[in-house]
CSV table of C-alpha atoms in Angstrom, one decimal:
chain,number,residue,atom,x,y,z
A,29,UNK,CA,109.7,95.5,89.1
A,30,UNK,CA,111.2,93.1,91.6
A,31,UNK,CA,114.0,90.5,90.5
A,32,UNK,CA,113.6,86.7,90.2
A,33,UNK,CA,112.8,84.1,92.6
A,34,UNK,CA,115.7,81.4,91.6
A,35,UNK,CA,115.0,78.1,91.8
A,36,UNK,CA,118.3,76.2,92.7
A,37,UNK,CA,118.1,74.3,89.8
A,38,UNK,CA,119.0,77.7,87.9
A,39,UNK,CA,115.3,77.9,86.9
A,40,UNK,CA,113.0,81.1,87.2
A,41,UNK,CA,109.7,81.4,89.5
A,42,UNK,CA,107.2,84.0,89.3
A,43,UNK,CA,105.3,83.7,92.4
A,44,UNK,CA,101.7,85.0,91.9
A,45,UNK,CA,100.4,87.3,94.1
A,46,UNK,CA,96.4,87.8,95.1
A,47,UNK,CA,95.1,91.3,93.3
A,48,UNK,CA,93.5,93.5,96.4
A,49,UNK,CA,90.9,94.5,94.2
A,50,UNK,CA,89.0,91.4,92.8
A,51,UNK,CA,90.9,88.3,95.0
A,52,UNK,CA,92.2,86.7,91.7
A,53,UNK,CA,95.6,85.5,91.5
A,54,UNK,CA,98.2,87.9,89.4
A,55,UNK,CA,101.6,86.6,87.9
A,56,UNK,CA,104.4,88.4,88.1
A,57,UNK,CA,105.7,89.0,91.9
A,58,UNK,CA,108.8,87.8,92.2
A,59,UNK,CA,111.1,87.9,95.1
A,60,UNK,CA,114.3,88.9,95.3
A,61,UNK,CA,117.0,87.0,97.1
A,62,UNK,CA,115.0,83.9,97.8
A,63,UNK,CA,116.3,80.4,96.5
A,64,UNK,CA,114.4,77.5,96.0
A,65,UNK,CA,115.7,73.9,96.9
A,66,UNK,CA,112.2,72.3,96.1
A,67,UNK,CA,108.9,73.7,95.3
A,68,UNK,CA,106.1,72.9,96.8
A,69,UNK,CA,104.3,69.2,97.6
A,70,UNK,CA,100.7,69.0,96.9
A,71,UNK,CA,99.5,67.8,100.3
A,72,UNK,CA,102.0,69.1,102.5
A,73,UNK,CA,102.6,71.5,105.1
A,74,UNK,CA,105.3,74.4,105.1
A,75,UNK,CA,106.7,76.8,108.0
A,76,UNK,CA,108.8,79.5,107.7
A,77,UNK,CA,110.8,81.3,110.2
A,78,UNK,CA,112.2,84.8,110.0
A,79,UNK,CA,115.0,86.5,112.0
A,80,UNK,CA,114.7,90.4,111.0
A,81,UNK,CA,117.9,93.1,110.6
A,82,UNK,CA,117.8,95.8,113.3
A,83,UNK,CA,118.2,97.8,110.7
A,84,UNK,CA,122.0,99.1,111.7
A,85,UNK,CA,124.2,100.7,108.8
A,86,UNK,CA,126.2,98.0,107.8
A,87,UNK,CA,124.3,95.3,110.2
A,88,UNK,CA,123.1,92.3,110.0
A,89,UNK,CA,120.3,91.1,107.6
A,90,UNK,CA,117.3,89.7,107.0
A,91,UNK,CA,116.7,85.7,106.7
A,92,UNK,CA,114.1,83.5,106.3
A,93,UNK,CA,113.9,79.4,105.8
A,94,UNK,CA,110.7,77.8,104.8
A,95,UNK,CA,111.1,73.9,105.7
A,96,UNK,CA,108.6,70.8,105.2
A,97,UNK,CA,106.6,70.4,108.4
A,98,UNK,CA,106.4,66.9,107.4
A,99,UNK,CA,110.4,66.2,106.9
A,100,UNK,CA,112.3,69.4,108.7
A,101,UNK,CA,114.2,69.8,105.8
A,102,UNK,CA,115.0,73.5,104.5
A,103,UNK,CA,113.0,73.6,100.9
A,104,UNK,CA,114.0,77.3,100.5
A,105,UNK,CA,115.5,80.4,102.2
A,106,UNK,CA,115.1,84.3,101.8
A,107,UNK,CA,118.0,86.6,102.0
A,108,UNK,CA,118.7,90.4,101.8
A,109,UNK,CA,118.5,93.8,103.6
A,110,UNK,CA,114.5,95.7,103.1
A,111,UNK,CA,112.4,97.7,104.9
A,112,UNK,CA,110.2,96.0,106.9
A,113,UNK,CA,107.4,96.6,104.8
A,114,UNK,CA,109.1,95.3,102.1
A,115,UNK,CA,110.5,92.0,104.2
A,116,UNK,CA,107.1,91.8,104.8
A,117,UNK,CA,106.0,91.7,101.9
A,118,UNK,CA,108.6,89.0,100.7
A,119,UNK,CA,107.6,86.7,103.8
A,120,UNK,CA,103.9,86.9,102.5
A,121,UNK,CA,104.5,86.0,98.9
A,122,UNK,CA,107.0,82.9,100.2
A,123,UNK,CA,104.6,81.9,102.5
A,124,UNK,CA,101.5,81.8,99.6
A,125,UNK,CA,104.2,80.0,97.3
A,126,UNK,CA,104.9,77.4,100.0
A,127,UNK,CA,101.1,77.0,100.4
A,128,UNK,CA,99.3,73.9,99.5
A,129,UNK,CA,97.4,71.7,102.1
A,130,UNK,CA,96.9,75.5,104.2
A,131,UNK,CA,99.0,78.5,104.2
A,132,UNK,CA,102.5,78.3,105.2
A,133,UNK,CA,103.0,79.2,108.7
A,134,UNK,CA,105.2,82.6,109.5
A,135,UNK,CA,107.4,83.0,112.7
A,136,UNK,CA,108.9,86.2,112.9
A,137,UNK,CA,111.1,87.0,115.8
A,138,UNK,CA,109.5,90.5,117.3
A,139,UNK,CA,112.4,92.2,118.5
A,140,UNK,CA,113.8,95.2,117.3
A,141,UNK,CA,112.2,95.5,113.8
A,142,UNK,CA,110.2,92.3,113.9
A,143,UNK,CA,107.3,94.4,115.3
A,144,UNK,CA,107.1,96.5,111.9
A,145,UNK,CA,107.4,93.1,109.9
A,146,UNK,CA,104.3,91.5,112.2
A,147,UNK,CA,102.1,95.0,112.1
A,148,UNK,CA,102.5,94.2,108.3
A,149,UNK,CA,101.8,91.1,108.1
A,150,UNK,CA,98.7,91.0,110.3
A,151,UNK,CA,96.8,94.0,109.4
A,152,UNK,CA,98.0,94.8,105.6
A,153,UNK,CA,98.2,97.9,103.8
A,154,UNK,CA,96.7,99.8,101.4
A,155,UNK,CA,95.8,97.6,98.7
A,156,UNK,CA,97.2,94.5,100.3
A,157,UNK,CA,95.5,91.9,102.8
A,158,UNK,CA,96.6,90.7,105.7
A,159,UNK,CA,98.4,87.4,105.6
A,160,UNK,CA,96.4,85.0,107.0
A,161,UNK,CA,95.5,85.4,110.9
A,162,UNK,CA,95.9,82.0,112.1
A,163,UNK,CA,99.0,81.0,110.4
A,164,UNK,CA,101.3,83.5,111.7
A,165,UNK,CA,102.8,82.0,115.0
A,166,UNK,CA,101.6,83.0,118.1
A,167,UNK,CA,103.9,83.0,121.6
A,168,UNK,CA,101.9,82.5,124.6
A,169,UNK,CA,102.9,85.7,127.0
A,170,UNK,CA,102.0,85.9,130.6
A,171,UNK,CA,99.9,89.1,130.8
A,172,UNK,CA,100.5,90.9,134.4
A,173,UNK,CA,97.0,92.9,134.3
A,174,UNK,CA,95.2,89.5,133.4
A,175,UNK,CA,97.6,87.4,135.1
A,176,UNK,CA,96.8,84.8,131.9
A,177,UNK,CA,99.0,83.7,129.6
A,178,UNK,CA,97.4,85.2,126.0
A,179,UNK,CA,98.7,85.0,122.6
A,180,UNK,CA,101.1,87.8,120.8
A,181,UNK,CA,101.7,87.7,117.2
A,182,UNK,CA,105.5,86.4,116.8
A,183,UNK,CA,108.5,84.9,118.5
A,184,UNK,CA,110.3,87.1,121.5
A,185,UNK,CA,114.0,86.2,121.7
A,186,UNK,CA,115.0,86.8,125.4
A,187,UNK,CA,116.5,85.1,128.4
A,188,UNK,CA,113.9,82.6,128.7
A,189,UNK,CA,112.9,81.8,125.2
A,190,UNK,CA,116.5,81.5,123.4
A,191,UNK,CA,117.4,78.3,125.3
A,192,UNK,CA,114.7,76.6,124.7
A,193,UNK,CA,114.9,77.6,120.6
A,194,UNK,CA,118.5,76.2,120.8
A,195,UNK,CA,117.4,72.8,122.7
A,196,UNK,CA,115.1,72.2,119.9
A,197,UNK,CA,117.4,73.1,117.2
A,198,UNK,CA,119.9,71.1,118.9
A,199,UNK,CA,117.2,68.1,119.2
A,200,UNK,CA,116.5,68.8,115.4
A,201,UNK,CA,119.9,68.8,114.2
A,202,UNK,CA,120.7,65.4,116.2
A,203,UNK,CA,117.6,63.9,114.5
């Protein structure tokens, strides 16, 4: 059994999770580590984006925010040190939680274990679906053999990309 998903308010969340056998929904999975600041707005749009631990003893961990596409404000964030599997796992469940208009949108960043997290997320496992294809971001990469830039599951933090991330948190923030 997994712990509670906390809502700020001190309240407890079962998030319900889709059975892989028959498609129906099935109380009962919780996350662990998440906290809510506001649930859900019929209507709305949510995105969430995840930074993932390399996975060093005594590293850094896992975090996720899920904010309101509509407002930019931080409705809940995830927080703790899994497998990627399991982080997975707990990025799906948030991200059918946080879904009302379409399913929340997932940005993982791909480096170091952020490739196990994606391969999770977009093909499954046994006995668990894929999250949905079209909401889990998508960087455009220039492909050298194609020479055309084509789309790769997540969000490569490098040279290039990380200043333009902090000039749009920066543009964000000032907002």
């Amino acid at each position: 059994a997994m712990p509670d998903l906390v809502l700020y308010t001190g309240c407890t969340i079962a998030l319900e999770a889709v059975s892989p056998t028959t498609g129906l929904a099935v109380a009962g999975v919780k996350v662990l580590n998440a906290t809510l600041y506001a649930e859900p707005v019929e209507g709305r749009t949510y995105s969430i984006g995840a930074d993932t631990a390399e996975g060093l003893l005594g590293g850094d961990y896992d975090a996720a925010v899920v904010v309101d596409d509509a407002t930019g404000i931080e409705v809940a964030v995830l927080w703790g040190s899994w497998p990627p599997h399991v982080y997975a796992d707990k990025l799906a469940a948030l991200g059918k939680h946080y879904t009302t208009a379409r399913p929340a949108m997932i940005a993982v960043e791909r480096n170091n274990h952020g490739h196990a997290v994606l391969q999770r997320l977009t093909q499954g496992a046994e006995g668990l679906k894929p999250y949905t294809s079209d909401r889990i971001y998508r960087h455009l990469d220039y492909d050298e053999r194609t020479k055309k830039q084509l789309p790769r599951p997540g969000w490569p933090t490098d040279t290039v990309t990380k200043p333009i991330l902090e000039t749009g948190l920066e543009r964000l923030l000032a907002e």
